[in-house]
mmCIF file of C-alpha atoms and ligand atoms in Angstrom:
data_model
loop_
_atom_site.group_PDB
_atom_site.id
_atom_site.type_symbol
_atom_site.label_atom_id
_atom_site.label_comp_id
_atom_site.label_asym_id
_atom_site.label_seq_id
_atom_site.Cartn_x
_atom_site.Cartn_y
_atom_site.Cartn_z
ATOM 1 C CA MET A 1 272.423 -60.827 -51.371
ATOM 2 C CA GLN A 2 276.105 -61.827 -51.008
ATOM 3 C CA ARG A 3 276.750 -65.177 -49.385
ATOM 4 C CA HIS A 4 278.450 -64.997 -45.998
ATOM 5 C CA ILE A 5 281.594 -66.959 -45.072
ATOM 6 C CA VAL A 6 283.083 -67.034 -41.573
ATOM 7 C CA ILE A 7 286.803 -67.823 -41.510
ATOM 8 C CA VAL A 8 288.222 -68.995 -38.173
ATOM 9 C CA GLY A 9 291.891 -68.013 -37.789
ATOM 10 C CA ALA A 10 293.863 -65.061 -39.185
ATOM 11 C CA GLY A 11 297.129 -66.890 -39.863
ATOM 12 C CA LEU A 12 298.552 -66.648 -43.379
ATOM 13 C CA CYS A 13 296.095 -69.252 -44.692
ATOM 14 C CA GLY A 14 292.997 -67.561 -43.228
ATOM 15 C CA LEU A 15 294.169 -64.097 -44.286
ATOM 16 C CA TYR A 16 294.905 -65.232 -47.828
ATOM 17 C CA ALA A 17 291.566 -67.085 -48.070
ATOM 18 C CA ALA A 18 289.830 -63.862 -46.950
ATOM 19 C CA TYR A 19 291.816 -61.902 -49.530
ATOM 20 C CA LEU A 20 290.862 -64.281 -52.365
ATOM 21 C CA LEU A 21 287.207 -64.699 -51.412
ATOM 22 C CA ARG A 22 286.356 -61.145 -50.391
ATOM 23 C CA GLU A 23 285.109 -59.959 -53.771
ATOM 24 C CA LYS A 24 282.464 -62.663 -54.117
ATOM 25 C CA TYR A 25 281.460 -63.173 -50.488
ATOM 26 C CA ARG A 26 280.833 -61.224 -47.338
ATOM 27 C CA ILE A 27 283.692 -62.339 -45.071
ATOM 28 C CA THR A 28 283.954 -62.337 -41.294
ATOM 29 C CA LEU A 29 287.385 -63.359 -40.013
ATOM 30 C CA LEU A 30 287.475 -64.437 -36.351
ATOM 31 C CA GLU A 31 290.866 -64.574 -34.646
ATOM 32 C CA ALA A 32 291.401 -65.808 -31.087
ATOM 33 C CA ARG A 33 294.521 -63.691 -30.483
ATOM 34 C CA GLU A 34 294.843 -59.925 -30.315
ATOM 35 C CA ARG A 35 296.951 -60.037 -33.489
ATOM 36 C CA ALA A 36 296.949 -61.576 -36.963
ATOM 37 C CA GLY A 37 299.680 -63.848 -38.370
ATOM 38 C CA GLY A 38 299.329 -67.013 -36.247
ATOM 39 C CA ARG A 39 302.653 -68.849 -36.452
ATOM 40 C CA ILE A 40 304.106 -65.740 -38.147
ATOM 41 C CA LEU A 41 305.407 -63.369 -35.485
ATOM 42 C CA SER A 42 307.982 -60.614 -36.025
ATOM 43 C CA ARG A 43 309.333 -58.339 -33.303
ATOM 44 C CA ASN A 44 311.599 -55.392 -34.260
ATOM 45 C CA GLY A 45 312.080 -57.071 -37.646
ATOM 46 C CA HIS A 46 313.146 -60.394 -36.029
ATOM 47 C CA ASP A 47 311.132 -63.504 -36.882
ATOM 48 C CA LEU A 48 310.144 -65.703 -33.956
ATOM 49 C CA GLY A 49 308.193 -67.971 -36.308
ATOM 50 C CA PRO A 50 309.060 -68.512 -39.990
ATOM 51 C CA SER A 51 311.885 -66.558 -41.574
ATOM 52 C CA TRP A 52 312.735 -68.190 -44.885
ATOM 53 C CA VAL A 53 311.404 -68.439 -48.379
ATOM 54 C CA TRP A 54 312.921 -70.604 -51.085
ATOM 55 C CA PRO A 55 313.267 -69.962 -54.837
ATOM 56 C CA HIS A 56 310.533 -72.493 -55.738
ATOM 57 C CA HIS A 57 307.994 -70.820 -53.402
ATOM 58 C CA ARG A 58 306.596 -68.920 -56.341
ATOM 59 C CA ASN A 59 303.318 -67.830 -54.772
ATOM 60 C CA MET A 60 305.104 -66.474 -51.706
ATOM 61 C CA LEU A 61 307.653 -64.631 -53.823
ATOM 62 C CA ALA A 62 304.891 -63.176 -56.024
ATOM 63 C CA LEU A 63 302.920 -62.044 -52.946
ATOM 64 C CA VAL A 64 306.021 -60.479 -51.409
ATOM 65 C CA ARG A 65 306.705 -58.596 -54.642
ATOM 66 C CA ALA A 66 303.067 -57.518 -55.044
ATOM 67 C CA SER A 67 303.158 -56.235 -51.442
ATOM 68 C CA GLY A 68 306.113 -53.966 -52.277
ATOM 69 C CA LEU A 69 308.398 -55.871 -49.898
ATOM 70 C CA GLU A 70 312.016 -56.803 -50.435
ATOM 71 C CA ILE A 71 313.667 -60.218 -50.348
ATOM 72 C CA ILE A 72 317.132 -60.395 -48.783
ATOM 73 C CA PRO A 73 319.457 -63.391 -49.197
ATOM 74 C CA GLN A 74 320.287 -65.456 -46.129
ATOM 75 C CA TYR A 75 323.811 -64.468 -45.001
ATOM 76 C CA SER A 76 326.068 -67.483 -45.509
ATOM 77 C CA GLN A 77 329.579 -66.134 -46.100
ATOM 78 C CA GLY A 78 332.405 -67.668 -44.096
ATOM 79 C CA GLU A 79 332.809 -70.838 -42.113
ATOM 80 C CA ALA A 80 330.211 -72.707 -40.079
ATOM 81 C CA LEU A 81 330.674 -74.313 -36.646
ATOM 82 C CA TYR A 82 330.079 -77.868 -35.475
ATOM 83 C CA GLU A 83 329.743 -78.274 -31.695
ATOM 84 C CA THR A 84 330.027 -81.539 -29.777
ATOM 85 C CA PRO A 85 330.742 -82.174 -26.061
ATOM 86 C CA GLN A 86 334.397 -82.548 -27.155
ATOM 87 C CA GLY A 87 334.643 -79.017 -28.560
ATOM 88 C CA VAL A 88 333.928 -76.730 -31.518
ATOM 89 C CA GLN A 89 335.181 -77.224 -35.075
ATOM 90 C CA ARG A 90 335.064 -74.825 -38.016
ATOM 91 C CA PHE A 91 334.027 -76.180 -41.421
ATOM 92 C CA LEU A 92 333.035 -74.908 -44.838
ATOM 93 C CA PRO A 93 329.530 -76.238 -45.623
ATOM 94 C CA PRO A 94 328.814 -77.517 -49.153
ATOM 95 C CA PRO A 95 326.613 -75.267 -51.327
ATOM 96 C CA SER A 96 322.896 -75.670 -50.548
ATOM 97 C CA MET A 97 319.641 -74.310 -51.945
ATOM 98 C CA PRO A 98 319.662 -70.538 -51.442
ATOM 99 C CA THR A 99 317.257 -69.277 -48.817
ATOM 100 C CA ALA A 100 316.025 -65.730 -48.403
ATOM 101 C CA ARG A 101 314.258 -63.612 -45.816
ATOM 102 C CA ILE A 102 311.725 -60.816 -46.075
ATOM 103 C CA LYS A 103 313.154 -57.427 -45.175
ATOM 104 C CA GLY A 104 311.382 -56.213 -42.042
ATOM 105 C CA GLY A 105 310.382 -59.778 -41.138
ATOM 106 C CA VAL A 106 307.564 -62.021 -42.375
ATOM 107 C CA GLY A 107 305.234 -59.938 -40.182
ATOM 108 C CA SER A 108 305.521 -57.187 -42.832
ATOM 109 C CA LEU A 109 303.728 -59.505 -45.241
ATOM 110 C CA VAL A 110 300.918 -59.951 -42.723
ATOM 111 C CA ASP A 111 300.661 -56.154 -42.373
ATOM 112 C CA ALA A 112 300.578 -55.790 -46.156
ATOM 113 C CA LEU A 113 297.769 -58.374 -46.459
ATOM 114 C CA LEU A 114 295.818 -56.706 -43.649
ATOM 115 C CA SER A 115 296.017 -53.370 -45.465
ATOM 116 C CA ARG A 116 294.152 -54.978 -48.382
ATOM 117 C CA LEU A 117 291.345 -56.417 -46.279
ATOM 118 C CA HIS A 118 289.332 -53.290 -45.472
ATOM 119 C CA ASP A 119 286.162 -54.922 -46.870
ATOM 120 C CA VAL A 120 286.584 -57.909 -44.488
ATOM 121 C CA GLU A 121 285.161 -57.809 -40.964
ATOM 122 C CA LEU A 122 288.204 -58.868 -38.916
ATOM 123 C CA ARG A 123 287.513 -59.442 -35.237
ATOM 124 C CA TYR A 124 290.330 -60.093 -32.743
ATOM 125 C CA GLU A 125 290.031 -61.877 -29.383
ATOM 126 C CA GLU A 126 287.207 -63.998 -30.756
ATOM 127 C CA LYS A 127 288.162 -67.558 -29.919
ATOM 128 C CA VAL A 128 285.705 -69.908 -31.585
ATOM 129 C CA THR A 129 284.592 -72.517 -29.061
ATOM 130 C CA GLN A 130 281.666 -74.111 -30.907
ATOM 131 C CA ILE A 131 280.674 -74.663 -34.517
ATOM 132 C CA ILE A 132 277.028 -75.566 -35.028
ATOM 133 C CA GLN A 133 275.322 -76.880 -38.133
ATOM 134 C CA GLY A 134 271.931 -75.215 -38.665
ATOM 135 C CA SER A 135 269.164 -75.909 -41.158
ATOM 136 C CA GLU A 136 270.437 -73.253 -43.563
ATOM 137 C CA GLY A 137 274.061 -72.774 -42.722
ATOM 138 C CA VAL A 138 276.738 -73.036 -40.087
ATOM 139 C CA SER A 139 277.397 -70.853 -37.014
ATOM 140 C CA ALA A 140 280.621 -70.090 -35.179
ATOM 141 C CA VAL A 141 280.249 -69.292 -31.495
ATOM 142 C CA THR A 142 282.738 -67.212 -29.487
ATOM 143 C CA GLY A 143 282.588 -65.721 -25.989
ATOM 144 C CA ARG A 144 281.248 -62.545 -27.597
ATOM 145 C CA GLY A 145 278.622 -63.764 -30.025
ATOM 146 C CA THR A 146 277.299 -66.187 -32.585
ATOM 147 C CA TYR A 147 278.221 -65.660 -36.237
ATOM 148 C CA ARG A 148 275.844 -67.316 -38.715
ATOM 149 C CA ALA A 149 277.108 -67.965 -42.224
ATOM 150 C CA ASP A 150 276.512 -69.999 -45.361
ATOM 151 C CA ARG A 151 279.904 -71.649 -44.817
ATOM 152 C CA VAL A 152 282.591 -71.770 -42.147
ATOM 153 C CA ILE A 153 286.257 -72.257 -42.977
ATOM 154 C CA VAL A 154 288.459 -73.304 -40.051
ATOM 155 C CA ALA A 155 291.948 -72.052 -40.973
ATOM 156 C CA ALA A 156 293.978 -73.519 -38.092
ATOM 157 C CA ALA A 157 296.375 -76.459 -37.796
ATOM 158 C CA PRO A 158 294.221 -79.640 -37.970
ATOM 159 C CA ARG A 159 294.888 -80.758 -34.392
ATOM 160 C CA VAL A 160 294.152 -77.234 -33.109
ATOM 161 C CA ALA A 161 290.904 -77.306 -35.131
ATOM 162 C CA THR A 162 289.767 -80.415 -33.234
ATOM 163 C CA ARG A 163 289.864 -78.409 -29.952
ATOM 164 C CA ILE A 164 286.735 -76.582 -31.125
ATOM 165 C CA GLY A 165 283.400 -78.200 -30.123
ATOM 166 C CA TYR A 166 281.210 -79.342 -33.040
ATOM 167 C CA THR A 167 277.423 -79.819 -32.964
ATOM 168 C CA PRO A 168 276.579 -82.322 -34.314
ATOM 169 C CA PRO A 169 279.944 -83.925 -33.529
ATOM 170 C CA LEU A 170 282.331 -84.485 -36.427
ATOM 171 C CA ALA A 171 282.212 -88.011 -37.817
ATOM 172 C CA PRO A 172 284.902 -90.139 -36.095
ATOM 173 C CA MET A 173 286.660 -90.544 -39.481
ATOM 174 C CA THR A 174 286.813 -86.781 -39.962
ATOM 175 C CA GLU A 175 288.041 -86.108 -36.444
ATOM 176 C CA GLY A 176 290.551 -88.961 -36.732
ATOM 177 C CA ALA A 177 291.809 -87.608 -40.049
ATOM 178 C CA LEU A 178 292.393 -84.157 -38.526
ATOM 179 C CA ASN A 179 294.052 -85.538 -35.400
ATOM 180 C CA ALA A 180 296.403 -87.675 -37.471
ATOM 181 C CA VAL A 181 298.050 -84.622 -39.047
ATOM 182 C CA PRO A 182 301.101 -83.399 -37.108
ATOM 183 C CA THR A 183 301.466 -79.635 -36.852
ATOM 184 C CA TRP A 184 304.486 -78.420 -38.767
ATOM 185 C CA MET A 185 306.936 -76.870 -36.285
ATOM 186 C CA GLY A 186 304.347 -77.351 -33.555
ATOM 187 C CA HIS A 187 307.126 -78.596 -31.269
ATOM 188 C CA ALA A 188 309.437 -75.660 -32.034
ATOM 189 C CA ARG A 189 310.992 -73.152 -29.684
ATOM 190 C CA LYS A 190 313.096 -70.469 -31.332
ATOM 191 C CA TYR A 191 315.364 -67.941 -29.650
ATOM 192 C CA VAL A 192 316.557 -64.763 -31.359
ATOM 193 C CA VAL A 193 319.459 -62.925 -29.708
ATOM 194 C CA ALA A 194 320.070 -59.359 -30.940
ATOM 195 C CA TYR A 195 323.464 -57.573 -30.820
ATOM 196 C CA ALA A 196 324.683 -54.110 -31.767
ATOM 197 C CA GLU A 197 326.739 -55.678 -34.601
ATOM 198 C CA PRO A 198 327.030 -59.068 -36.317
ATOM 199 C CA PHE A 199 330.495 -59.367 -34.706
ATOM 200 C CA TRP A 200 330.985 -63.027 -35.773
ATOM 201 C CA ARG A 201 331.256 -61.980 -39.440
ATOM 202 C CA ALA A 202 334.596 -60.205 -38.789
ATOM 203 C CA LYS A 203 335.884 -63.558 -37.481
ATOM 204 C CA GLY A 204 335.121 -65.226 -40.809
ATOM 205 C CA LEU A 205 332.029 -66.984 -39.431
ATOM 206 C CA SER A 206 328.669 -67.204 -41.193
ATOM 207 C CA GLY A 207 326.765 -67.642 -37.914
ATOM 208 C CA PHE A 208 325.592 -71.119 -39.010
ATOM 209 C CA VAL A 209 326.076 -73.767 -36.306
ATOM 210 C CA PHE A 210 325.126 -77.412 -35.836
ATOM 211 C CA SER A 211 325.352 -78.387 -32.191
ATOM 212 C CA HIS A 212 325.051 -81.712 -30.395
ATOM 213 C CA SER A 213 325.652 -80.222 -26.980
ATOM 214 C CA GLY A 214 324.206 -76.753 -26.440
ATOM 215 C CA PRO A 215 320.551 -75.824 -25.846
ATOM 216 C CA LEU A 216 320.430 -74.480 -29.424
ATOM 217 C CA ALA A 217 320.698 -77.308 -31.944
ATOM 218 C CA GLU A 218 320.906 -75.157 -35.082
ATOM 219 C CA ILE A 219 321.859 -71.481 -35.316
ATOM 220 C CA HIS A 220 321.736 -68.947 -38.181
ATOM 221 C CA ASP A 221 322.590 -65.302 -38.780
ATOM 222 C CA VAL A 222 319.387 -63.256 -39.069
ATOM 223 C CA SER A 223 320.884 -59.770 -38.777
ATOM 224 C CA THR A 224 318.862 -56.805 -39.945
ATOM 225 C CA GLU A 225 320.108 -53.457 -41.279
ATOM 226 C CA GLU A 226 319.759 -52.098 -37.735
ATOM 227 C CA GLU A 227 321.451 -54.814 -35.656
ATOM 228 C CA GLY A 228 323.179 -58.149 -35.593
ATOM 229 C CA ALA A 229 321.093 -61.196 -34.670
ATOM 230 C CA LEU A 230 321.396 -64.956 -34.337
ATOM 231 C CA PHE A 231 318.476 -67.330 -34.142
ATOM 232 C CA GLY A 232 318.567 -70.861 -32.808
ATOM 233 C CA PHE A 233 316.113 -73.731 -32.523
ATOM 234 C CA VAL A 234 316.035 -75.107 -28.989
ATOM 235 C CA ARG A 235 316.942 -78.787 -28.790
ATOM 236 C CA GLN A 236 313.979 -81.065 -28.028
ATOM 237 C CA GLY A 237 313.835 -81.920 -24.327
ATOM 238 C CA VAL A 238 315.659 -78.767 -23.146
ATOM 239 C CA ASP A 239 313.138 -76.894 -21.032
ATOM 240 C CA THR A 240 314.951 -75.580 -18.006
ATOM 241 C CA GLN A 241 314.288 -72.329 -16.138
ATOM 242 C CA GLU A 242 317.858 -71.215 -16.828
ATOM 243 C CA ILE A 243 317.579 -71.614 -20.571
ATOM 244 C CA GLU A 244 318.475 -67.983 -21.356
ATOM 245 C CA GLU A 245 321.720 -68.267 -19.388
ATOM 246 C CA ALA A 246 322.490 -71.565 -21.146
ATOM 247 C CA VAL A 247 321.803 -69.993 -24.559
ATOM 248 C CA ILE A 248 324.181 -67.085 -23.897
ATOM 249 C CA ALA A 249 326.832 -69.438 -22.466
ATOM 250 C CA GLN A 250 326.605 -71.496 -25.666
ATOM 251 C CA LEU A 251 326.919 -68.384 -27.880
ATOM 252 C CA VAL A 252 329.974 -67.269 -25.866
ATOM 253 C CA ARG A 253 331.520 -70.730 -26.358
ATOM 254 C CA LEU A 254 330.879 -70.552 -30.085
ATOM 255 C CA PHE A 255 331.479 -66.914 -30.994
ATOM 256 C CA GLY A 256 333.536 -65.443 -28.154
ATOM 257 C CA GLU A 257 333.091 -63.014 -25.237
ATOM 258 C CA GLU A 258 331.256 -60.426 -27.394
ATOM 259 C CA ALA A 259 328.256 -62.773 -27.346
ATOM 260 C CA ARG A 260 327.730 -61.934 -23.661
ATOM 261 C CA HIS A 261 326.793 -58.342 -24.514
ATOM 262 C CA TYR A 262 323.461 -58.874 -26.226
ATOM 263 C CA ARG A 263 320.810 -56.218 -26.616
ATOM 264 C CA LYS A 264 317.709 -58.365 -26.321
ATOM 265 C CA ILE A 265 316.531 -61.974 -26.322
ATOM 266 C CA TYR A 266 313.267 -63.008 -27.972
ATOM 267 C CA ASP A 267 311.629 -66.340 -27.167
ATOM 268 C CA GLY A 268 309.267 -67.969 -29.667
ATOM 269 C CA HIS A 269 307.828 -70.803 -27.601
ATOM 270 C CA TRP A 270 305.426 -72.434 -30.042
ATOM 271 C CA ARG A 271 305.171 -75.784 -28.322
ATOM 272 C CA ARG A 272 303.466 -74.054 -25.373
ATOM 273 C CA ASP A 273 301.000 -72.188 -27.607
ATOM 274 C CA PRO A 274 297.638 -74.010 -27.786
ATOM 275 C CA LEU A 275 296.536 -71.902 -30.771
ATOM 276 C CA ALA A 276 299.584 -73.002 -32.783
ATOM 277 C CA SER A 277 300.097 -76.615 -31.752
ATOM 278 C CA ALA A 278 298.640 -79.526 -29.803
ATOM 279 C CA PRO A 279 300.210 -81.297 -26.789
ATOM 280 C CA GLU A 280 300.799 -84.422 -28.905
ATOM 281 C CA ASP A 281 302.929 -82.498 -31.428
ATOM 282 C CA ALA A 282 306.443 -83.866 -30.973
ATOM 283 C CA ALA A 283 309.613 -83.169 -32.922
ATOM 284 C CA LEU A 284 309.296 -84.456 -36.485
ATOM 285 C CA MET A 285 312.218 -86.460 -37.820
ATOM 286 C CA THR A 286 311.097 -86.099 -41.443
ATOM 287 C CA HIS A 287 308.774 -83.785 -43.312
ATOM 288 C CA PRO A 288 305.290 -85.423 -43.193
ATOM 289 C CA GLU A 289 303.230 -86.045 -46.320
ATOM 290 C CA TYR A 290 300.734 -83.244 -46.036
ATOM 291 C CA GLY A 291 297.574 -82.605 -48.009
ATOM 292 C CA HIS A 292 294.390 -83.656 -46.206
ATOM 293 C CA ASP A 293 291.123 -82.640 -47.853
ATOM 294 C CA THR A 294 288.638 -82.607 -45.008
ATOM 295 C CA GLU A 295 285.163 -81.145 -44.875
ATOM 296 C CA ALA A 296 281.963 -81.733 -42.923
ATOM 297 C CA TYR A 297 278.342 -80.655 -42.653
ATOM 298 C CA ASP A 298 277.462 -81.443 -46.294
ATOM 299 C CA GLY A 299 280.409 -79.471 -47.592
ATOM 300 C CA ARG A 300 279.618 -76.291 -45.631
ATOM 301 C CA LEU A 301 282.445 -76.658 -43.099
ATOM 302 C CA HIS A 302 286.000 -76.676 -44.441
ATOM 303 C CA PHE A 303 289.363 -77.240 -42.781
ATOM 304 C CA ILE A 304 292.445 -75.578 -44.237
ATOM 305 C CA SER A 305 295.934 -74.561 -43.094
ATOM 306 C CA THR A 306 299.376 -75.103 -44.508
ATOM 307 C CA GLU A 307 299.028 -78.761 -43.508
ATOM 308 C CA ALA A 308 296.148 -79.109 -46.021
ATOM 309 C CA SER A 309 298.381 -78.494 -49.030
ATOM 310 C CA HIS A 310 299.785 -81.412 -51.038
ATOM 311 C CA ILE A 311 302.482 -79.076 -52.316
ATOM 312 C CA GLU A 312 304.882 -77.440 -49.855
ATOM 313 C CA GLY A 313 302.551 -78.344 -46.970
ATOM 314 C CA GLY A 314 303.979 -77.063 -43.690
ATOM 315 C CA TYR A 315 305.573 -74.025 -45.302
ATOM 316 C CA LEU A 316 304.251 -70.517 -45.882
ATOM 317 C CA GLU A 317 303.864 -71.469 -49.548
ATOM 318 C CA GLY A 318 301.601 -74.357 -48.470
ATOM 319 C CA ALA A 319 299.379 -71.952 -46.505
ATOM 320 C CA LEU A 320 298.857 -69.857 -49.659
ATOM 321 C CA LEU A 321 298.220 -72.936 -51.812
ATOM 322 C CA ALA A 322 295.696 -74.421 -49.349
ATOM 323 C CA ALA A 323 293.766 -71.117 -49.340
ATOM 324 C CA ARG A 324 293.927 -70.849 -53.134
ATOM 325 C CA ASP A 325 292.747 -74.449 -53.659
ATOM 326 C CA LEU A 326 289.709 -73.970 -51.425
ATOM 327 C CA ALA A 327 288.869 -70.591 -53.002
ATOM 328 C CA GLN A 328 288.981 -72.179 -56.470
ATOM 329 C CA LYS A 329 286.763 -75.034 -55.281
ATOM 330 C CA LEU A 330 284.176 -72.603 -53.879
ATOM 331 C CA TRP A 331 284.234 -70.416 -56.999
ATOM 332 C CA TYR A 332 283.696 -73.549 -59.092
ATOM 333 C CA CYS A 333 280.914 -75.007 -56.878
ATOM 334 C CA GLU A 334 279.025 -71.734 -56.676
ATOM 335 C CA ARG A 335 279.525 -70.405 -60.205
ATOM 336 C CA GLU A 336 276.314 -69.216 -61.866
HETATM 337 C C1 LIG B 401 309.404 -71.617 -35.374
HETATM 338 C C2 LIG B 401 308.829 -71.782 -36.744
HETATM 339 C C3 LIG B 401 309.646 -71.642 -37.854
HETATM 340 C C4 LIG B 401 309.119 -71.787 -39.138
HETATM 341 N N1 LIG B 401 309.946 -71.564 -40.209
HETATM 342 C C5 LIG B 401 309.415 -71.521 -41.468
HETATM 343 C C6 LIG B 401 310.203 -71.029 -42.565
HETATM 344 O O1 LIG B 401 311.347 -70.610 -42.390
HETATM 345 N N2 LIG B 401 309.618 -71.027 -43.801
HETATM 346 C C7 LIG B 401 308.329 -71.447 -44.012
HETATM 347 O O2 LIG B 401 307.871 -71.419 -45.176
HETATM 348 N N3 LIG B 401 307.543 -71.871 -42.975
HETATM 349 C C8 LIG B 401 308.059 -71.920 -41.721
HETATM 350 N N4 LIG B 401 307.267 -72.254 -40.641
HETATM 351 C C9 LIG B 401 305.873 -72.693 -40.908
HETATM 352 C C10 LIG B 401 304.910 -71.493 -41.131
HETATM 353 O O3 LIG B 401 304.955 -70.681 -39.999
HETATM 354 C C11 LIG B 401 303.507 -72.029 -41.370
HETATM 355 O O4 LIG B 401 303.487 -72.760 -42.588
HETATM 356 C C12 LIG B 401 302.393 -70.942 -41.520
HETATM 357 O O5 LIG B 401 302.630 -69.821 -40.734
HETATM 358 C C13 LIG B 401 301.065 -71.593 -41.179
HETATM 359 O O6 LIG B 401 300.009 -70.684 -41.393
HETATM 360 P P1 LIG B 401 298.505 -71.151 -41.175
HETATM 361 O O7 LIG B 401 297.654 -69.972 -41.433
HETATM 362 O O8 LIG B 401 298.255 -72.399 -41.946
HETATM 363 O O9 LIG B 401 298.402 -71.579 -39.621
HETATM 364 P P2 LIG B 401 298.585 -70.674 -38.303
HETATM 365 O O10 LIG B 401 299.658 -69.677 -38.537
HETATM 366 O O11 LIG B 401 298.752 -71.631 -37.183
HETATM 367 O O12 LIG B 401 297.227 -69.879 -38.182
HETATM 368 C C14 LIG B 401 296.093 -70.379 -37.491
HETATM 369 C C15 LIG B 401 295.349 -69.204 -36.858
HETATM 370 O O13 LIG B 401 294.152 -69.687 -36.262
HETATM 371 C C16 LIG B 401 293.981 -69.078 -34.990
HETATM 372 N N5 LIG B 401 293.090 -69.944 -34.213
HETATM 373 C C17 LIG B 401 293.336 -71.209 -33.783
HETATM 374 N N6 LIG B 401 292.269 -71.701 -33.111
HETATM 375 C C18 LIG B 401 291.339 -70.713 -33.129
HETATM 376 C C19 LIG B 401 290.011 -70.612 -32.611
HETATM 377 N N7 LIG B 401 289.430 -71.625 -31.924
HETATM 378 N N8 LIG B 401 289.314 -69.457 -32.812
HETATM 379 C C20 LIG B 401 289.872 -68.419 -33.504
HETATM 380 N N9 LIG B 401 291.140 -68.466 -34.006
HETATM 381 C C21 LIG B 401 291.846 -69.596 -33.836
HETATM 382 C C22 LIG B 401 295.401 -68.967 -34.451
HETATM 383 O O14 LIG B 401 295.512 -68.021 -33.422
HETATM 384 C C23 LIG B 401 296.159 -68.544 -35.731
HETATM 385 O O15 LIG B 401 296.153 -67.146 -35.897
HETATM 386 C C24 LIG B 401 307.756 -72.120 -39.337
HETATM 387 C C25 LIG B 401 306.918 -72.258 -38.212
HETATM 388 C C26 LIG B 401 307.444 -72.093 -36.941
HETATM 389 C C27 LIG B 401 306.540 -72.220 -35.741
#
């Protein structure tokens, strides 16, 4: 009989682990939300979570290609803007590492992965509240049922994983190790503002802005074939009710009156999302050293997520690598 693995969390890491392990194991994938993707969230082709891939993210680029999706370069032609309380200056940024986006949004990659998981039992709205070690395996408990398995893989940010109850409790060292890992972009709030046209391009502007004064600290052009769009990361500490008005006022200051006539605003408020981040996740000044290797219950309970990868931890690439590393470990341990 095939061994059974329960994976908790259908973000990129959990989905990719399910994809890699599905031929050798029976897989049940339990997701708390009503959708897959976790920190990946695209609406009308606009990314409210991650948007970029880089040339050295080879596994991501290979997966995008294998999924029949297209990579589009980040628009960067023209001048950038630098905003301070004293005013706005134009400048020509020095060349930087090219970044690219996935046509249709990163959510298209999630859809493509889902289409390959028909042999996986994927259950939405199944928030795992308890994980219990039994004599012959491990069980994951949700409001709807108990799922017994040979192994459980928790594929959520480490601090989010500690919100689950564990019986017997995790060793203090294990819990401490998970709690010590900051969630990448766990503090983030990202606005996307869509327009009929990318009107700033005709003014010789790339859409890239660094601001020390507006609610959006960093802005980029993320237009699609259908419409113009700008995304901005909300400055840490800005959390007012009137934030949408302040965002539009800032865009008008930077790009002119046309910015007032937006089609739609999208709000990716990750720091308020308990399935994506923990209350102690603050803004990170530098990229943390990721790569924890944490397991429990005699090696039958595993913790993965992008933060578990030594290489490109935090990024989409790290989520793929963390899933691949665990899959290789399980194939090796259980080869016969
Ligand atoms: C605003 C923002 C911008 C970003 N920009 C980029 C970028 O440009 N490029 C890049 O490479 N990366 C970027 N990232 C990082 C990227 O999003 C992550 O690396 C990646 O999505 C993490 O995937 P994951 O599967 O490890 O975790 P998650 O996506 O967090 O997945 C965890 C899953 O577990 C589920 N879950 C949690 N608890 C439970 C439970 N108890 N029971 C059941 N399910 C549960 C969650 O709902 C979620 O679906 C960005 C992130 C954010 C937030």
